Coordinates of C-alpha atoms in Angstrom, one line a residue:
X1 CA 10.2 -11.2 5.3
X2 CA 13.1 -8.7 5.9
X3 CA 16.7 -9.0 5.2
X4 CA 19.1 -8.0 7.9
X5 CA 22.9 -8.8 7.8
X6 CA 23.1 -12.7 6.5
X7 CA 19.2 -13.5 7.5
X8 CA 16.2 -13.4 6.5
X9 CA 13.3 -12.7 9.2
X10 CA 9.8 -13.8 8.9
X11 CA 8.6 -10.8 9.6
X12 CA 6.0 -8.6 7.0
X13 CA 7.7 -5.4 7.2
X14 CA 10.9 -4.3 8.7
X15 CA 11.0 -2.4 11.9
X16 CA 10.8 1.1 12.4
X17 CA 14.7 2.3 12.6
X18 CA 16.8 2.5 15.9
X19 CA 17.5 5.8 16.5
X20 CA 20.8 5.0 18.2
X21 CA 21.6 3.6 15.1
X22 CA 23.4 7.1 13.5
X23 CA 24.3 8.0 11.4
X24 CA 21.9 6.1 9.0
X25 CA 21.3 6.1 5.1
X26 CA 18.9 4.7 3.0
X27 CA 16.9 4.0 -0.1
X28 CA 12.9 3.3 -1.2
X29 CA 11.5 1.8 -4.5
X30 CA 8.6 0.5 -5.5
X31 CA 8.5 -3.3 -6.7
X32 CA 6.0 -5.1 -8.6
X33 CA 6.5 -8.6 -8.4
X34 CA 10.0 -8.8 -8.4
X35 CA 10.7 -6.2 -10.4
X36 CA 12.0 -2.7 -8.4
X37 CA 11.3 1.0 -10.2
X38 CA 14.0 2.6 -10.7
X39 CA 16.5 0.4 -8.7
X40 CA 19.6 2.1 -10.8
X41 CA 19.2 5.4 -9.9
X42 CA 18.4 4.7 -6.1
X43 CA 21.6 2.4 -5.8
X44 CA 23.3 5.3 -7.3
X45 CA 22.4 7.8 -5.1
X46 CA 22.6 5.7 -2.1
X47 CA 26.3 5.6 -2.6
X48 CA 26.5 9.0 -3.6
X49 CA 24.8 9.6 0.1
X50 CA 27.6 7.6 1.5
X51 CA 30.5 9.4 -0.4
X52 CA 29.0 13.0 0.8
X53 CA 28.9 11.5 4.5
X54 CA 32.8 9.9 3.7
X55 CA 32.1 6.9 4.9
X56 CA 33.6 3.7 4.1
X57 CA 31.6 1.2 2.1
X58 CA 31.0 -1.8 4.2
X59 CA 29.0 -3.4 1.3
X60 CA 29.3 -3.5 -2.3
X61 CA 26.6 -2.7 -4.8
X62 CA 26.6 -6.1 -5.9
X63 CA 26.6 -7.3 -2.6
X64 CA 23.6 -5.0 -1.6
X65 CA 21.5 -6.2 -4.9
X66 CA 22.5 -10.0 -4.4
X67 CA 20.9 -9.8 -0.9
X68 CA 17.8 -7.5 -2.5
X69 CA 17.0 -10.2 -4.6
X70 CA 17.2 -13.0 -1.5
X71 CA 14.1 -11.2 -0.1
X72 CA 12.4 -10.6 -3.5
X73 CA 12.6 -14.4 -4.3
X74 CA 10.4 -15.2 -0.8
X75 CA 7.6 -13.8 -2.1
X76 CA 7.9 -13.1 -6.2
X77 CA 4.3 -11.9 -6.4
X78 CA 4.3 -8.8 -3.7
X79 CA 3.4 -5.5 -4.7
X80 CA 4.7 -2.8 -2.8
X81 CA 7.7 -0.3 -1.3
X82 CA 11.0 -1.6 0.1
X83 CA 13.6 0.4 2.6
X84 CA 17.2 -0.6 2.0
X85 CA 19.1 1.3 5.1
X86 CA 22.6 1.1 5.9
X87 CA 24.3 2.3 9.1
X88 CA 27.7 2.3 10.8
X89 CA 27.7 2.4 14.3
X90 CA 28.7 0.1 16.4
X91 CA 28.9 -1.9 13.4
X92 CA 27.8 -1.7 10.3
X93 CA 24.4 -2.9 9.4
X94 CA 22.1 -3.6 6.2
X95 CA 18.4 -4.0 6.3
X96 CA 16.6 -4.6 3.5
X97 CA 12.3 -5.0 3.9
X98 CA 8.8 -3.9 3.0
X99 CA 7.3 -1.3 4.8
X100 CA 4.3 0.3 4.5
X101 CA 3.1 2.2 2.1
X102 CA 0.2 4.7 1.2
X103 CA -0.4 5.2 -2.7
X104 CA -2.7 8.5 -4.1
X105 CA -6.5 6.6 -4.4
X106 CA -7.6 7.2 -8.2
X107 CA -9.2 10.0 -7.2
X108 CA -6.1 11.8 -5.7
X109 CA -4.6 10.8 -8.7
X110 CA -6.7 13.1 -11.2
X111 CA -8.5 15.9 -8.8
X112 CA -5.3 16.5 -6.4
X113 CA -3.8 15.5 -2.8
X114 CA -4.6 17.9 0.1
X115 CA -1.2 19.4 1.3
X116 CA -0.1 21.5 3.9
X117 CA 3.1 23.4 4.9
X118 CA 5.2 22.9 7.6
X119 CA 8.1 25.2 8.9
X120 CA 11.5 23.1 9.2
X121 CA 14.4 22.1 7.4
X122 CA 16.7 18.7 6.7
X123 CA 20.5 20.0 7.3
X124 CA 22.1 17.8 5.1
X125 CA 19.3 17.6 2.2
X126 CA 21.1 15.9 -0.1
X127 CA 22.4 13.5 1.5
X128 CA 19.3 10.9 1.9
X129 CA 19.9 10.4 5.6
X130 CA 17.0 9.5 8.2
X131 CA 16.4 12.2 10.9
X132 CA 14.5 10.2 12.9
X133 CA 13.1 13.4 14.7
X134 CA 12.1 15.1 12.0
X135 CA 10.0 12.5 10.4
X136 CA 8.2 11.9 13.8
X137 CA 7.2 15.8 13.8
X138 CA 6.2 15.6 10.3
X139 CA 4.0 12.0 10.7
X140 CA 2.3 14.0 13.7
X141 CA 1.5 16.8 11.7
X142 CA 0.0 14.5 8.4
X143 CA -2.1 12.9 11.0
X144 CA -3.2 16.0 13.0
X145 CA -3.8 17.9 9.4
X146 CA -5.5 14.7 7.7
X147 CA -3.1 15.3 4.8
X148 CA -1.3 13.8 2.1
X149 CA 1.6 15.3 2.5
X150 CA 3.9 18.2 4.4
X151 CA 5.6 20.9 2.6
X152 CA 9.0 22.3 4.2
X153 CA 9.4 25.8 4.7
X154 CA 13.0 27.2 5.7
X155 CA 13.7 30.1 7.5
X156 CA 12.7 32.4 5.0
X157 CA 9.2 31.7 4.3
X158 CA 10.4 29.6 0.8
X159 CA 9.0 26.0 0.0
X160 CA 11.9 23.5 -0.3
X161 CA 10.5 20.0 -0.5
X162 CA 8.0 17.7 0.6
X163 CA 8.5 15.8 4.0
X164 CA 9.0 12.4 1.8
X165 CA 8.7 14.2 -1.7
X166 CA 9.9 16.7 -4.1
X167 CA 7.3 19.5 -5.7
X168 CA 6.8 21.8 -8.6
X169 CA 4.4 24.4 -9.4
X170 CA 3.3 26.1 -13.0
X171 CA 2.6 29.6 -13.6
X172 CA 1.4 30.7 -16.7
X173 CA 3.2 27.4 -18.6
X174 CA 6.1 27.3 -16.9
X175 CA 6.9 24.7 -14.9
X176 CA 8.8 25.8 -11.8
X177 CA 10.7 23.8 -8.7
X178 CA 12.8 24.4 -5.1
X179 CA 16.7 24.9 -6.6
X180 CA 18.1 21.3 -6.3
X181 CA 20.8 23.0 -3.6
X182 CA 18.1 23.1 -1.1
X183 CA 16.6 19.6 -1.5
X184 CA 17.1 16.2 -1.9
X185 CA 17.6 15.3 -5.6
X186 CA 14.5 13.1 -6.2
X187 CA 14.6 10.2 -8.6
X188 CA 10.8 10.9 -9.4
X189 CA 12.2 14.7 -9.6
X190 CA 14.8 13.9 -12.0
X191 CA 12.5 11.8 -13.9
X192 CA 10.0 14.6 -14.7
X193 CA 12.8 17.2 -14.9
X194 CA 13.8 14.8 -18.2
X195 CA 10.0 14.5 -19.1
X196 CA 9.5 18.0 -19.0
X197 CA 12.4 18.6 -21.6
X198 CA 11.3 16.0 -23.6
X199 CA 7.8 17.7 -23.7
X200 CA 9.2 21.2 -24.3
X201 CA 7.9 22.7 -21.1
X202 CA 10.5 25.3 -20.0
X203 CA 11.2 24.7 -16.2
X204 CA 13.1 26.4 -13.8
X205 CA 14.5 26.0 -10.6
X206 CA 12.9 29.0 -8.4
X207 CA 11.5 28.9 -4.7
X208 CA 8.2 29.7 -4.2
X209 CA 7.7 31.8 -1.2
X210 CA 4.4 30.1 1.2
X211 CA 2.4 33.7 1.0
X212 CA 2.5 33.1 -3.0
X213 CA 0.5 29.7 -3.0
X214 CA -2.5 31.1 -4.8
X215 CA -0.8 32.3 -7.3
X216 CA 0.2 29.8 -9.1
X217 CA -1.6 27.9 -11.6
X218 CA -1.1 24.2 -11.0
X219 CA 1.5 22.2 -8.3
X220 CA 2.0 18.8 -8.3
X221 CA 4.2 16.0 -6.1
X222 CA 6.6 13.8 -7.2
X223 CA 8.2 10.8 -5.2
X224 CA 8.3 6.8 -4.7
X225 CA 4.9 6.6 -3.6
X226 CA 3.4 9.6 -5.4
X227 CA 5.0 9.4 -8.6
X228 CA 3.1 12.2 -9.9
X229 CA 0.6 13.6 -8.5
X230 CA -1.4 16.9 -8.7
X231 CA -2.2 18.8 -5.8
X232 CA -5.5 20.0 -5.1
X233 CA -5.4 22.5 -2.0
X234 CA -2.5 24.0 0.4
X235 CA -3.3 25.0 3.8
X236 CA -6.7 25.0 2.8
X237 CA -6.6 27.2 -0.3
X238 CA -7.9 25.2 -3.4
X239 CA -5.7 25.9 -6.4
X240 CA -7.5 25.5 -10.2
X241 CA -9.1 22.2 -11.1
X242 CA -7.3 22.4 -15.0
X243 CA -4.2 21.0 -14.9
X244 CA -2.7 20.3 -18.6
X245 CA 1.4 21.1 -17.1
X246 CA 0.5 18.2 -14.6
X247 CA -1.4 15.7 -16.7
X248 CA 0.8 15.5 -19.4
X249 CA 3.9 14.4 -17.0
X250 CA 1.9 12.6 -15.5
X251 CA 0.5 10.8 -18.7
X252 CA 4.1 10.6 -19.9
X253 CA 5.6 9.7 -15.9
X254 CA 3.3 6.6 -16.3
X255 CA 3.5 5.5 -19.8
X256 CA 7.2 5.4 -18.9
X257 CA 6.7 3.0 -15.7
X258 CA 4.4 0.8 -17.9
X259 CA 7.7 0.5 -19.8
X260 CA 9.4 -1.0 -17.4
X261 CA 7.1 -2.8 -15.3
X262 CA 4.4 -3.7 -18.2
X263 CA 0.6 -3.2 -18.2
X264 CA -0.6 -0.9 -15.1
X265 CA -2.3 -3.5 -12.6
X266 CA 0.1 -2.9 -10.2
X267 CA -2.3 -1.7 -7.5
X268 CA -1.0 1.6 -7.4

């Protein structure tokens, strides 16, 4: 089922986005049975996406939740990732639906996700608008590469963010990431900004320039699907197999989702 505009469609995930329909913004959160990740700090920066484009509002927050809910109550038990979009033109429309999603395997989860980089930029990143050009360029490349994920590299050789997720690297204990200007501000990213300070593991925000990938001690991904995840080669060079930066986030990223979900059985 997928919400759009007053209905529901019985249909198991919602379509891939008109791309006359622009501009268009949107939101994507995990939900275990009936429970969404998170679904606070999305909502908020969804309309913080529509007050950077200046756009009017043509449905409240509550509105946007009541109609969430609607489509979570068809199916209470379904694990999985759900795209709330919103766009304007000719008229404004809401979609709300499952799509598909690809989770780090076990594996992925403790050796690493292959990466690789790929030279473009978002205009607007951080404003969480689709650009459905860009993700078709970037979907080509995962499944040319066989990757995990894309990295973006802007016009200066500098990593800014992934094609659907944030990053951070460690060098010698110090937990670096892309300056929050360049990029779009994560809720994954925030959350192990937080972590990080909790832990005491000095961070800052600093590029780091694609010729320097092999220098750095341990990177890692962050995002919806990825939460956090370590990653284990880019462009083909393998970075150390010791990651204590990563694995204690990513001990302390999961305890906290057990938190609010409960036990993890989630399938993810």
């Amino acid at each position: 089922m997928y919400w759009k505009n007053g209905k529901l469609v019985p249909q198991q995930y919602l379509d891939d986005a008109d791309p006359t329909l622009v501009p268009m913004v949107y939101e994507v959160f995990r939900v275990f049975r009936h429970k969404p990740l998170f679904l606070d700090e999305h909502m908020d920066r969804m309309y913080r996406s529509i007050a950077l484009m200046e756009f009017d509002e043509p449905f409240t927050r509550t509105q946007m939740e009541a109609h969430l809910n609607e489509l979570l109550d068809t199916e209470p038990d379904r694990i999985g990732n759900i795209k709330i979009r919103l766009s304007w033109w000719p008229e404004p429309i809401l979609e709300i639906g499952y799509i598909p999603h690809r989770y780090p395997t076990i594996s992925e989860q403790t050796e690493g996700v292959v990466v690789t980089t790929f030279h473009a930029v978002r205009n607007t990143p951080n404003i969480k608008l689709w650009n459905a050009a860009l993700r078709a360029r970037t979907n080509q490349e995962l499944r040319d590469k066989q990757v995990y994920e894309v990295l973006l590299v802007n016009e200066d050789g500098n990593i800014t963010e992934g094609g659907r997720t944030n990053h951070f690297y460690v060098k010698d204990s110090v937990l670096y990431t892309a300056p929050v200007v360049s990029v779009l501000p994560g809720v994954t990213r925030l959350k192990a900004i937080d972590l990080a300070e909790k832990l005491s593991i000095p961070l800052v925000e600093k590029y780091l320039h694609e010729s320097e990938v092999g220098s750095v001690d341990e990177m890692f991904t962050t995002g919806t699907s990825a939460g956090i995840c370590p990653i284990a080669s880019v462009n083909g060079i393998r970075l150390p197999e010791q990651k204590p930066v990563t694995m204690r986030l990513k001990e302390a990223y999961d305890q906290l989702v057990e938190q609010i979900l409960g036990p993890n059985n989630y399938g993810w």
